[in-house]
XYZ file of N, CA and C in Angstrom:
783
model
N 74.516 51.815 165.482
C 74.944 52.735 164.800
C 73.856 53.447 163.448
N 73.416 54.472 163.749
C 72.621 55.171 162.793
C 73.034 55.766 161.230
N 72.633 55.022 160.197
C 72.893 55.288 158.879
C 72.531 56.447 158.520
N 73.939 56.734 157.808
C 73.938 58.316 157.177
C 73.186 58.816 156.528
N 72.367 60.149 156.413
C 71.212 60.468 155.861
C 71.437 60.541 154.505
N 70.639 60.072 153.666
C 70.074 59.835 151.831
C 70.619 61.661 151.765
N 70.937 61.929 150.485
C 71.382 62.737 149.761
C 70.161 62.718 148.539
N 70.261 61.598 147.832
C 69.454 61.182 146.470
C 68.617 60.334 146.977
N 67.389 60.638 145.730
C 66.223 60.242 146.226
C 65.883 60.094 144.454
N 65.333 58.528 144.359
C 64.504 58.085 143.115
C 62.681 58.628 143.715
N 62.139 58.365 142.859
C 60.704 59.081 142.453
C 59.804 58.060 143.900
N 60.407 57.122 143.745
C 59.211 56.194 145.540
C 60.162 56.760 146.577
N 61.672 56.884 146.605
C 61.824 57.341 147.726
C 61.584 58.944 148.342
N 61.650 59.723 147.128
C 60.904 61.194 147.264
C 59.877 61.168 147.880
N 58.672 60.772 147.254
C 57.594 60.494 148.015
C 57.647 60.298 149.279
N 58.101 58.851 149.735
C 57.832 58.691 151.339
C 58.893 59.652 152.040
N 59.669 60.342 151.287
C 60.259 61.615 152.263
C 59.510 62.440 152.546
N 58.432 63.057 151.571
C 57.768 64.258 151.662
C 56.578 63.841 152.140
N 56.243 62.279 152.574
C 54.860 61.758 152.744
C 53.852 62.173 151.597
N 54.177 61.688 150.575
C 53.252 62.358 149.817
C 53.020 61.165 148.277
N 52.283 60.882 147.628
C 52.057 59.345 146.472
C 53.626 59.829 145.700
N 53.500 59.279 144.900
C 54.449 59.328 143.607
C 53.810 60.361 142.624
N 52.601 60.363 142.432
C 51.711 61.004 141.837
C 52.030 62.803 141.943
N 51.796 62.793 143.104
C 52.098 64.299 143.686
C 53.449 64.596 143.253
N 54.883 63.885 143.350
C 55.915 63.780 142.782
C 56.083 64.469 141.401
N 55.487 63.750 140.683
C 55.307 64.111 139.325
C 54.662 65.019 139.193
N 53.614 65.553 139.811
C 52.811 66.756 139.628
C 54.065 68.314 139.952
N 54.209 68.185 141.445
C 55.605 68.762 141.587
C 56.396 69.270 140.544
N 56.933 68.311 139.825
C 58.010 68.508 139.051
C 57.393 68.896 137.555
N 55.907 68.604 137.452
C 55.490 69.267 135.954
C 54.864 70.851 136.265
N 55.169 70.979 137.617
C 54.588 72.578 137.774
C 55.790 73.374 138.195
N 56.832 72.847 138.404
C 57.952 73.650 138.468
C 58.267 73.855 139.612
N 57.689 73.039 140.776
C 58.107 73.341 142.086
C 59.214 72.260 142.707
N 59.330 71.383 142.194
C 60.392 70.280 142.108
C 61.783 70.326 140.964
N 62.521 70.604 141.100
C 63.864 70.564 139.808
C 64.261 68.834 139.844
N 64.797 68.265 138.462
C 65.411 67.002 138.983
C 66.737 67.354 139.089
N 67.818 66.950 139.398
C 69.288 67.020 139.583
C 70.373 65.879 138.672
N 71.456 66.312 138.718
C 72.085 65.620 137.929
C 73.674 65.838 138.312
N 74.419 64.870 138.460
C 75.416 64.580 139.741
C 76.486 64.947 138.756
N 77.687 65.699 139.131
C 78.942 66.020 138.621
C 79.976 65.579 139.470
N 79.387 64.312 140.105
C 80.180 63.374 141.266
C 81.505 62.611 140.312
N 81.041 62.065 138.966
C 82.146 61.634 138.318
C 82.801 62.589 137.104
N 82.659 63.802 137.249
C 83.124 64.435 136.396
C 83.639 65.822 137.355
N 85.134 65.497 138.072
C 85.207 66.281 139.360
C 86.258 67.790 138.770
N 86.740 67.531 136.956
C 87.148 68.752 136.774
C 86.484 69.639 135.731
N 85.085 69.354 136.381
C 84.388 70.324 135.575
C 83.975 71.742 136.270
N 84.155 72.640 135.320
C 83.905 74.026 135.717
C 82.666 74.852 135.534
N 81.962 75.012 136.557
C 80.697 75.723 136.860
C 80.644 77.216 136.440
N 80.548 77.950 135.392
C 80.199 78.961 134.894
C 78.921 80.069 135.291
N 78.894 80.889 135.963
C 77.311 81.454 135.516
C 77.134 81.822 134.319
N 75.742 81.826 134.088
C 75.654 82.376 132.598
C 75.715 84.047 132.326
N 75.285 84.642 133.348
C 75.337 86.113 133.133
C 76.681 86.329 133.087
N 77.781 85.738 133.568
C 79.312 86.244 133.652
C 80.056 85.835 131.999
N 78.963 85.041 131.299
C 79.652 85.088 130.192
C 79.517 86.414 129.231
N 80.192 86.461 128.113
C 80.341 87.446 126.896
C 78.933 87.480 126.294
N 78.745 88.445 126.291
C 77.173 88.826 125.409
C 77.155 88.135 124.228
N 78.267 87.618 123.374
C 78.781 87.063 121.870
C 78.625 85.356 122.600
N 79.128 84.820 123.830
C 78.879 83.433 124.162
C 77.439 83.113 124.798
N 76.989 84.055 125.483
C 75.229 83.644 126.082
C 74.374 83.953 124.681
N 74.777 84.664 123.413
C 73.919 84.596 122.374
C 74.172 82.955 121.799
N 75.544 82.625 121.324
C 75.595 81.604 120.798
C 75.091 80.083 121.882
N 75.026 80.289 122.938
C 74.415 79.100 123.770
C 73.295 79.111 123.885
N 72.580 80.075 123.242
C 71.080 79.834 123.384
C 70.494 79.784 121.956
N 71.579 79.768 120.891
C 71.422 79.449 119.522
C 70.982 78.087 119.544
N 72.285 77.283 119.798
C 72.240 75.877 120.004
C 70.950 75.043 119.560
N 70.926 74.433 118.724
C 69.422 73.171 119.113
C 70.121 71.862 118.641
N 69.890 71.166 119.413
C 70.199 69.782 119.583
C 71.474 69.619 118.727
N 72.555 69.711 119.320
C 74.079 70.049 119.093
C 74.599 68.337 119.118
N 75.744 67.920 118.379
C 76.279 66.565 118.802
C 77.799 67.163 119.623
N 78.271 66.435 119.972
C 79.755 66.412 121.224
C 80.474 67.352 120.423
N 80.891 67.009 119.062
C 81.988 67.782 118.444
C 81.596 69.395 118.418
N 79.819 69.719 118.250
C 79.537 71.196 118.316
C 79.945 71.996 119.953
N 79.919 71.184 120.774
C 80.138 71.663 121.901
C 81.216 71.856 122.491
N 82.224 70.821 121.792
C 83.739 71.215 122.256
C 84.188 72.126 121.483
N 84.045 72.402 120.217
C 84.227 73.923 119.960
C 83.880 74.691 120.658
N 83.097 75.398 121.510
C 83.051 76.257 121.816
C 83.903 76.568 122.989
N 84.746 77.681 122.986
C 85.535 77.837 124.106
C 85.677 78.685 124.855
N 86.164 78.764 126.020
C 86.150 80.115 126.719
C 87.714 80.576 127.484
N 87.551 81.975 127.340
C 89.107 82.312 127.872
C 89.045 81.973 129.183
N 90.451 81.956 129.755
C 90.778 81.737 131.043
C 90.419 82.592 132.426
N 90.122 84.063 131.761
C 89.744 84.889 132.965
C 88.280 84.704 133.293
N 87.390 83.918 132.228
C 85.801 83.744 132.728
C 85.887 82.465 133.283
N 86.808 81.555 133.143
C 86.742 80.058 133.837
C 87.340 80.481 135.311
N 87.769 81.475 135.173
C 88.503 81.666 136.797
C 87.128 82.159 137.438
N 86.399 82.390 136.976
C 85.146 83.325 137.472
C 84.154 82.212 138.054
N 84.442 81.036 137.363
C 83.012 79.558 137.967
C 84.021 79.012 138.813
N 83.283 77.825 139.650
C 83.893 77.463 140.711
C 83.234 75.729 140.241
N 83.396 74.960 141.289
C 82.980 73.590 141.339
C 81.266 73.475 141.783
N 80.844 72.633 141.217
C 79.287 72.264 141.349
C 78.693 70.911 141.689
N 77.928 70.167 143.094
C 77.934 68.912 142.909
C 77.152 68.620 142.246
N 76.069 69.479 142.152
C 74.494 69.206 141.448
C 74.132 70.217 140.355
N 73.723 69.478 139.127
C 73.056 70.727 138.601
C 71.153 70.143 138.363
N 70.826 71.245 138.196
C 69.074 71.058 138.597
C 68.345 71.391 136.917
N 67.682 70.737 136.743
C 66.720 70.452 135.327
C 65.491 71.545 135.882
N 64.852 72.523 134.981
C 63.276 73.087 135.298
C 62.718 71.895 134.657
N 61.228 71.881 135.068
C 60.290 71.458 134.257
C 60.321 71.848 132.934
N 60.677 72.865 132.625
C 60.686 72.771 130.776
C 61.505 71.860 130.225
N 62.413 71.769 130.597
C 63.525 71.138 130.135
C 62.969 69.641 130.587
N 62.532 69.228 131.829
C 62.041 67.639 132.292
C 61.398 67.361 130.780
N 59.887 68.183 130.629
C 59.357 67.749 129.693
C 59.533 67.558 128.426
N 60.343 68.421 127.877
C 61.007 68.878 126.572
C 61.736 67.508 126.527
N 62.556 66.617 127.171
C 63.343 65.578 126.926
C 62.201 64.395 126.782
N 61.184 64.833 127.945
C 60.504 63.348 127.693
C 59.533 63.025 126.279
N 59.581 64.366 125.677
C 59.064 64.286 124.361
C 60.264 64.330 123.434
N 61.311 64.077 123.260
C 62.333 63.680 122.834
C 62.318 62.658 122.001
N 62.329 62.740 120.923
C 62.561 61.145 120.346
C 64.040 60.612 119.671
N 64.754 61.596 119.841
C 66.351 61.313 119.707
C 66.815 60.245 120.048
N 67.698 59.279 119.304
C 67.980 58.096 120.166
C 68.871 58.436 121.073
N 69.704 59.684 121.143
C 71.032 59.859 122.127
C 70.041 60.962 123.271
N 68.803 61.364 122.897
C 68.183 61.749 124.228
C 68.343 63.452 123.943
N 68.232 63.985 125.022
C 68.288 65.734 124.414
C 69.630 66.050 125.195
N 70.254 66.766 124.227
C 71.522 67.411 125.232
C 71.309 68.465 125.889
N 71.584 68.904 127.142
C 71.121 69.926 127.832
C 72.625 70.918 128.284
N 72.867 71.661 128.168
C 74.228 72.661 128.324
C 74.014 73.582 129.130
N 72.398 73.992 129.238
C 72.313 75.229 130.437
C 71.095 74.534 131.742
N 71.876 75.113 132.672
C 71.774 74.062 133.894
C 71.033 75.151 134.861
N 70.431 74.985 136.283
C 70.567 75.895 137.108
C 71.640 75.310 138.104
N 71.778 76.170 139.343
C 72.429 75.636 140.379
C 71.246 76.270 141.339
N 71.262 75.285 142.847
C 70.506 75.378 144.104
C 69.546 76.625 143.761
N 70.710 77.875 143.942
C 69.858 78.934 143.631
C 68.911 79.410 142.481
N 68.628 78.910 141.722
C 67.862 78.913 140.672
C 68.801 79.810 139.731
N 70.017 80.096 139.590
C 70.958 80.506 138.802
C 71.374 79.605 137.471
N 71.333 80.358 136.364
C 71.450 79.492 135.058
C 73.233 79.370 135.307
N 73.685 78.479 135.246
C 75.051 77.740 134.870
C 75.038 77.068 133.705
N 76.390 77.150 133.315
C 77.108 76.206 132.210
C 78.450 75.150 132.696
N 78.459 74.015 132.453
C 79.551 73.678 132.713
C 80.790 73.426 131.305
N 81.829 73.526 131.625
C 83.137 74.235 130.928
C 84.157 72.552 131.488
N 85.148 72.083 130.469
C 86.030 71.120 130.511
C 86.977 71.523 129.684
N 87.974 71.809 130.470
C 89.620 72.496 129.831
C 89.230 73.256 128.722
N 88.150 74.086 128.975
C 88.264 75.255 128.233
C 86.663 75.209 126.631
N 86.335 74.127 127.308
C 85.188 73.671 126.257
C 84.103 73.433 126.770
N 82.892 73.787 125.998
C 81.578 73.485 126.785
C 81.216 72.195 126.744
N 80.604 71.690 128.279
C 79.766 70.553 128.118
C 78.664 70.172 128.433
N 78.056 69.319 128.048
C 76.817 68.933 128.199
C 76.322 67.483 128.550
N 75.095 67.497 128.855
C 74.829 65.835 129.485
C 73.251 65.437 128.349
N 73.864 64.402 127.961
C 72.716 63.702 127.218
C 71.653 63.290 128.371
N 70.567 63.454 128.222
C 69.283 62.723 128.912
C 68.204 62.608 128.058
N 67.951 61.214 128.456
C 66.664 60.646 127.845
C 65.342 60.026 128.631
N 64.308 59.805 128.709
C 63.225 59.364 128.941
C 63.119 58.145 129.239
N 63.302 57.261 130.630
C 63.027 55.782 130.473
C 61.855 55.553 131.420
N 61.224 54.964 130.518
C 60.141 54.264 131.966
C 59.441 55.464 132.769
N 59.310 56.653 131.894
C 58.633 57.536 132.867
C 59.665 58.423 133.712
N 60.785 58.158 133.465
C 61.477 59.142 134.252
C 62.856 59.424 133.173
N 63.101 60.296 133.897
C 64.807 61.085 133.055
C 65.754 60.143 133.587
N 66.538 59.127 132.824
C 66.969 58.307 133.186
C 69.058 59.662 133.320
N 69.567 58.966 134.647
C 70.642 59.818 135.279
C 70.399 60.603 136.290
N 68.765 60.900 136.189
C 68.697 61.900 137.430
C 67.912 61.393 138.442
N 68.290 62.208 139.715
C 67.453 62.423 140.821
C 66.868 63.256 141.528
N 66.405 63.103 143.045
C 65.773 64.184 143.553
C 66.529 64.646 144.694
N 67.278 65.686 144.727
C 68.313 66.296 145.957
C 67.441 66.457 147.089
N 68.066 65.825 148.049
C 67.629 66.190 149.800
C 67.414 67.581 149.583
N 68.100 68.520 149.466
C 67.638 70.055 149.108
C 66.998 70.296 148.896
N 66.588 69.918 147.580
C 65.357 70.213 146.545
C 64.041 70.092 147.394
N 64.229 68.543 148.074
C 62.804 68.256 148.502
C 62.594 69.260 150.048
N 63.715 69.384 150.706
C 63.693 70.553 151.818
C 63.524 71.557 151.392
N 63.663 72.068 150.365
C 63.311 73.378 150.070
C 61.651 73.524 149.933
N 61.027 72.337 149.089
C 59.745 72.663 148.749
C 58.989 72.168 150.499
N 59.753 71.258 150.937
C 58.781 71.397 152.868
C 58.852 72.544 153.249
N 59.618 73.330 153.329
C 59.802 74.290 153.524
C 58.919 75.776 153.262
N 58.397 75.264 152.305
C 57.226 76.643 151.640
C 55.733 76.027 151.834
N 55.760 74.853 152.632
C 54.372 74.807 153.074
C 54.030 74.991 154.685
N 53.147 76.240 154.509
C 52.890 76.332 155.764
C 52.506 75.529 156.840
N 52.051 76.006 158.098
C 51.631 75.001 158.947
C 50.142 74.587 158.719
N 49.801 73.394 158.716
C 48.263 73.405 158.603
C 47.692 73.154 157.064
N 48.302 73.307 156.218
C 47.936 73.782 154.607
C 47.521 72.458 154.428
N 46.725 72.113 153.326
C 46.418 71.042 152.873
C 47.339 70.426 151.562
N 47.874 71.100 151.351
C 48.548 71.044 150.022
C 49.593 71.811 149.567
N 50.914 71.481 149.618
C 52.160 72.308 148.899
C 52.002 72.760 147.563
N 51.363 72.094 146.859
C 51.292 72.925 145.569
C 50.580 73.820 145.315
N 49.112 73.553 145.639
C 47.977 74.782 145.841
C 48.862 75.768 146.807
N 49.545 75.918 147.673
C 49.702 77.263 148.349
C 51.211 77.836 147.616
N 51.805 76.924 146.915
C 52.881 77.676 146.387
C 52.755 78.002 144.717
N 51.709 77.467 143.865
C 51.599 77.945 142.845
C 51.052 78.974 142.748
N 50.515 79.489 143.288
C 50.093 81.082 143.484
C 51.229 82.322 143.433
N 52.174 81.929 143.903
C 53.583 82.694 143.753
C 53.466 83.428 142.777
N 53.222 82.085 141.610
C 53.914 82.634 140.129
C 52.516 83.101 139.249
N 53.150 84.215 138.592
C 51.806 85.004 137.780
C 51.124 83.788 136.656
N 51.983 82.843 136.282
C 51.638 82.430 134.932
C 51.451 80.739 135.245
N 50.156 79.996 134.927
C 50.144 78.477 134.774
C 49.306 78.090 133.950
N 49.858 76.895 133.321
C 48.729 76.142 132.664
C 48.138 75.515 132.703
N 46.808 75.674 132.218
C 45.622 75.004 132.898
C 45.820 73.630 132.924
N 44.849 72.815 133.656
C 45.227 71.585 133.609
C 44.602 71.126 132.308
N 45.176 70.002 131.629
C 44.740 69.203 130.476
C 44.940 69.828 129.419
N 45.768 70.931 129.360
C 45.844 72.298 127.848
C 47.544 72.285 127.936
N 48.128 71.208 128.601
C 49.776 71.309 128.493
C 50.578 71.157 127.139
N 51.288 72.325 126.396
C 51.917 71.652 125.153
C 52.892 72.180 125.215
N 53.969 72.375 124.377
C 55.188 73.040 123.796
C 54.900 74.624 124.404
N 54.242 75.113 123.452
C 53.839 76.861 123.460
C 53.386 76.741 124.983
N 52.757 76.296 125.513
C 52.185 76.596 126.790
C 53.068 76.762 128.023
N 53.808 75.405 127.895
C 54.825 75.205 128.680
C 56.046 76.502 128.380
N 56.487 76.788 127.344
C 57.216 78.004 127.343
C 57.070 79.354 127.447
N 55.861 79.662 127.180
C 55.320 80.849 127.853
C 55.195 81.143 129.012
N 54.705 80.054 129.684
C 54.571 79.956 131.305
C 56.071 80.223 131.922
N 56.764 79.369 131.121
C 58.265 79.200 131.730
C 58.903 80.603 131.785
N 58.953 81.365 130.553
C 59.427 82.496 130.408
C 58.388 83.794 131.148
N 57.516 83.400 131.366
C 56.531 84.428 131.898
C 56.923 84.713 133.485
N 56.731 83.471 133.953
C 57.622 83.796 135.230
C 58.882 83.802 135.300
N 59.695 83.682 134.683
C 61.275 84.084 134.593
C 61.278 85.470 134.544
N 60.463 86.002 133.685
C 60.470 87.364 133.469
C 60.030 88.316 134.636
N 59.289 87.683 135.637
C 58.470 88.059 136.321
C 59.574 88.143 138.026
N 60.315 86.586 137.809
C 61.630 86.588 138.803
C 62.690 87.609 138.817
N 62.841 88.194 137.534
C 64.186 88.811 137.274
C 63.723 90.242 137.239
N 63.007 90.816 136.377
C 62.152 92.140 136.718
C 61.267 92.296 137.651
N 60.887 91.577 138.579
C 60.281 91.836 139.467
C 58.664 92.668 138.964
N 58.062 92.362 138.068
C 57.136 92.721 137.542
C 56.104 91.649 136.575
N 55.201 91.460 136.338
C 54.574 91.027 135.610
C 54.614 90.961 134.478
N 55.166 90.643 133.156
C 55.435 91.277 132.071
C 53.788 91.156 131.161
N 53.529 92.551 130.153
C 52.340 92.268 129.649
C 52.771 91.078 128.470
N 51.415 91.080 127.476
C 51.758 90.485 126.383
C 52.832 90.794 125.300
N 52.632 92.116 125.088
C 53.824 92.519 124.285
C 55.117 92.168 125.200
N 55.211 92.759 126.774
C 56.877 92.717 127.212
C 57.232 90.604 126.695
N 56.220 89.727 127.072
C 56.652 88.675 127.072
C 56.713 87.942 125.710
N 56.221 88.989 124.527
C 56.635 88.013 123.236
C 58.346 88.916 122.951
N 58.380 89.892 122.904
C 59.835 90.509 123.288
C 60.854 89.454 123.914
N 60.330 89.106 125.126
C 61.345 88.577 125.910
C 61.508 87.017 125.134
N 60.798 86.442 125.407
C 60.515 85.127 124.591
C 61.895 85.242 123.209
N 60.901 86.552 122.211
C 62.074 86.260 121.189
C 63.577 86.757 121.317
N 63.961 87.357 122.402
C 65.407 87.663 122.803
C 65.843 86.576 123.603
N 65.268 86.195 124.531
C 66.179 85.165 125.636
C 66.080 83.796 124.950
N 64.710 83.784 124.332
C 64.997 81.941 123.774
C 65.430 81.842 122.301
N 64.991 82.737 121.162
C 65.200 82.707 120.186
C 65.360 81.222 119.186
N 66.342 81.187 119.102
C 66.843 79.969 118.422
C 66.389 78.427 119.168
N 66.515 78.678 120.674
C 66.997 77.400 121.646
C 65.141 77.161 121.250
N 64.270 78.090 121.442
C 62.831 77.477 121.053
C 62.218 77.400 119.899
N 62.961 77.764 118.861
C 62.802 77.773 117.544
C 61.736 78.899 117.434
N 61.531 79.522 117.864
C 60.568 81.022 117.956
C 61.133 82.383 116.998
N 60.489 82.172 115.799
C 60.262 83.305 115.094
C 59.319 84.454 114.820
N 59.590 85.504 114.218
C 58.306 86.611 114.300
C 58.179 87.304 112.787
N 56.887 87.016 112.126
C 56.539 87.520 110.738
C 56.581 88.883 110.739
N 56.730 90.307 110.831
C 56.127 91.743 111.232
C 55.030 91.502 110.079
N 55.491 91.173 109.022
C 54.516 91.623 107.578
C 53.428 90.549 107.634
N 53.572 89.636 108.327
C 52.238 88.536 108.099
C 51.730 88.340 109.971
N 52.483 89.548 110.696
C 52.075 89.344 112.155
C 51.811 87.833 112.738
N 52.805 86.942 112.085
C 53.062 85.574 112.864
C 54.374 85.074 113.599
N 54.251 84.721 114.692
C 55.077 83.930 115.273
C 55.390 82.434 114.531
N 56.287 82.039 114.058
C 56.636 80.296 114.465
C 57.423 79.591 115.324
N 56.653 79.117 115.709
C 57.074 78.365 117.289
C 57.804 77.068 116.614
N 58.753 76.375 116.806
C 58.894 75.066 116.596
C 58.231 74.356 115.093
N 58.369 75.573 114.187
C 58.141 75.218 112.808
C 56.338 75.134 113.071
N 55.551 75.478 113.865
C 54.374 75.641 114.226
C 53.697 77.486 114.100
N 52.644 77.750 113.173
C 52.618 79.049 113.252
C 51.652 79.175 114.494
N 51.517 80.708 115.051
C 51.022 81.119 115.941
C 50.695 82.286 115.867
N 49.517 82.840 115.697
C 49.425 84.135 115.251
C 49.427 85.221 116.171
N 49.580 86.412 116.388
C 49.652 87.439 117.180
C 48.473 87.385 118.109
N 47.227 87.205 117.909
C 46.424 87.132 118.073
C 45.958 86.019 119.189
N 46.553 84.750 118.532
C 46.564 83.347 119.603
C 47.655 83.818 120.496
N 48.628 84.347 120.480
C 49.709 84.426 121.497
C 48.780 85.672 122.329
N 48.160 86.163 122.308
C 47.613 87.163 123.325
C 46.268 86.229 124.167
N 45.700 85.408 123.088
C 44.532 84.385 123.925
C 45.619 83.504 124.600
N 46.588 83.121 124.573
C 47.046 82.401 125.455
C 47.879 82.967 126.480
N 48.354 84.240 126.118
C 48.729 85.255 127.583
C 47.612 84.835 128.512
N 46.532 85.662 127.874
C 45.156 86.013 129.005
C 44.795 84.758 129.944
N 44.931 83.362 129.294
C 44.547 82.145 129.268
C 45.924 81.459 131.071
N 47.024 81.629 130.396
C 48.135 81.179 131.259
C 48.134 82.167 132.524
N 47.561 83.450 132.123
C 47.712 84.639 133.552
C 46.938 84.057 134.534
N 47.586 84.181 135.709
C 46.918 83.799 136.845
C 46.519 85.224 137.105
N 44.741 85.543 137.852
C 44.226 86.429 138.154
C 44.391 86.007 139.721
N 44.197 87.209 140.267
C 43.828 87.434 141.927
C 42.476 86.114 142.072
N 41.765 86.139 141.244
C 40.560 85.326 141.581
C 40.919 83.720 141.574
N 42.155 83.674 140.700
C 42.190 82.286 140.800
C 43.159 81.893 141.464
N 43.527 82.592 142.085
C 45.652 82.172 143.109
C 44.889 81.188 143.842
């Protein structure tokens, strides 16, 4: 009798399934072509609510959270009408920005995540008995503990590969207008590229440098620890100064032109 098809894979299993190396899988994760999954199998009473269906006040509150503890999360409540707009979800997905942030975390309990994606890429939040819930995830031996690669996610990547193409990554990365140059990855680069591509996905146009600055301040804000000092014309990113000129230079560096696609 045939064995049932696996639905969850570790690093080695995912590489075997895709017919590539484990290094390729890590590359796809770094570039945002694959997302890690977190199972809610042991939390069947969790309710998933799309971020966009939350009130503006709750959205702003969730975006402003930075390294909260469990009490901070449980104090955030949602009304029954908003909970009724949600539903169950079997897997939660982490973006490459979140994964890389966790890998750089030095907190003993790991990085608390409360904003996820569903399979379609929509931002979702998790609630239990009306209170916000999250998952504490941490890097362990080069992997994010408690995560896996979902079969659906692996199949989604396979579907992007045109017949006869040599590399999944080289064909897919060109679809996004921003990319971190190889060997130049840091927290600012990851954030600018992630938010630049998010802007493009949502608004269907490539942001200018000024567009991206406003978008990151509005959507990232305290979550990125990003502020702007109009008097000195400087940004402060996670306590690191970043001049407006430096932001513009980075924008030009990360912007993928037609010649480099």
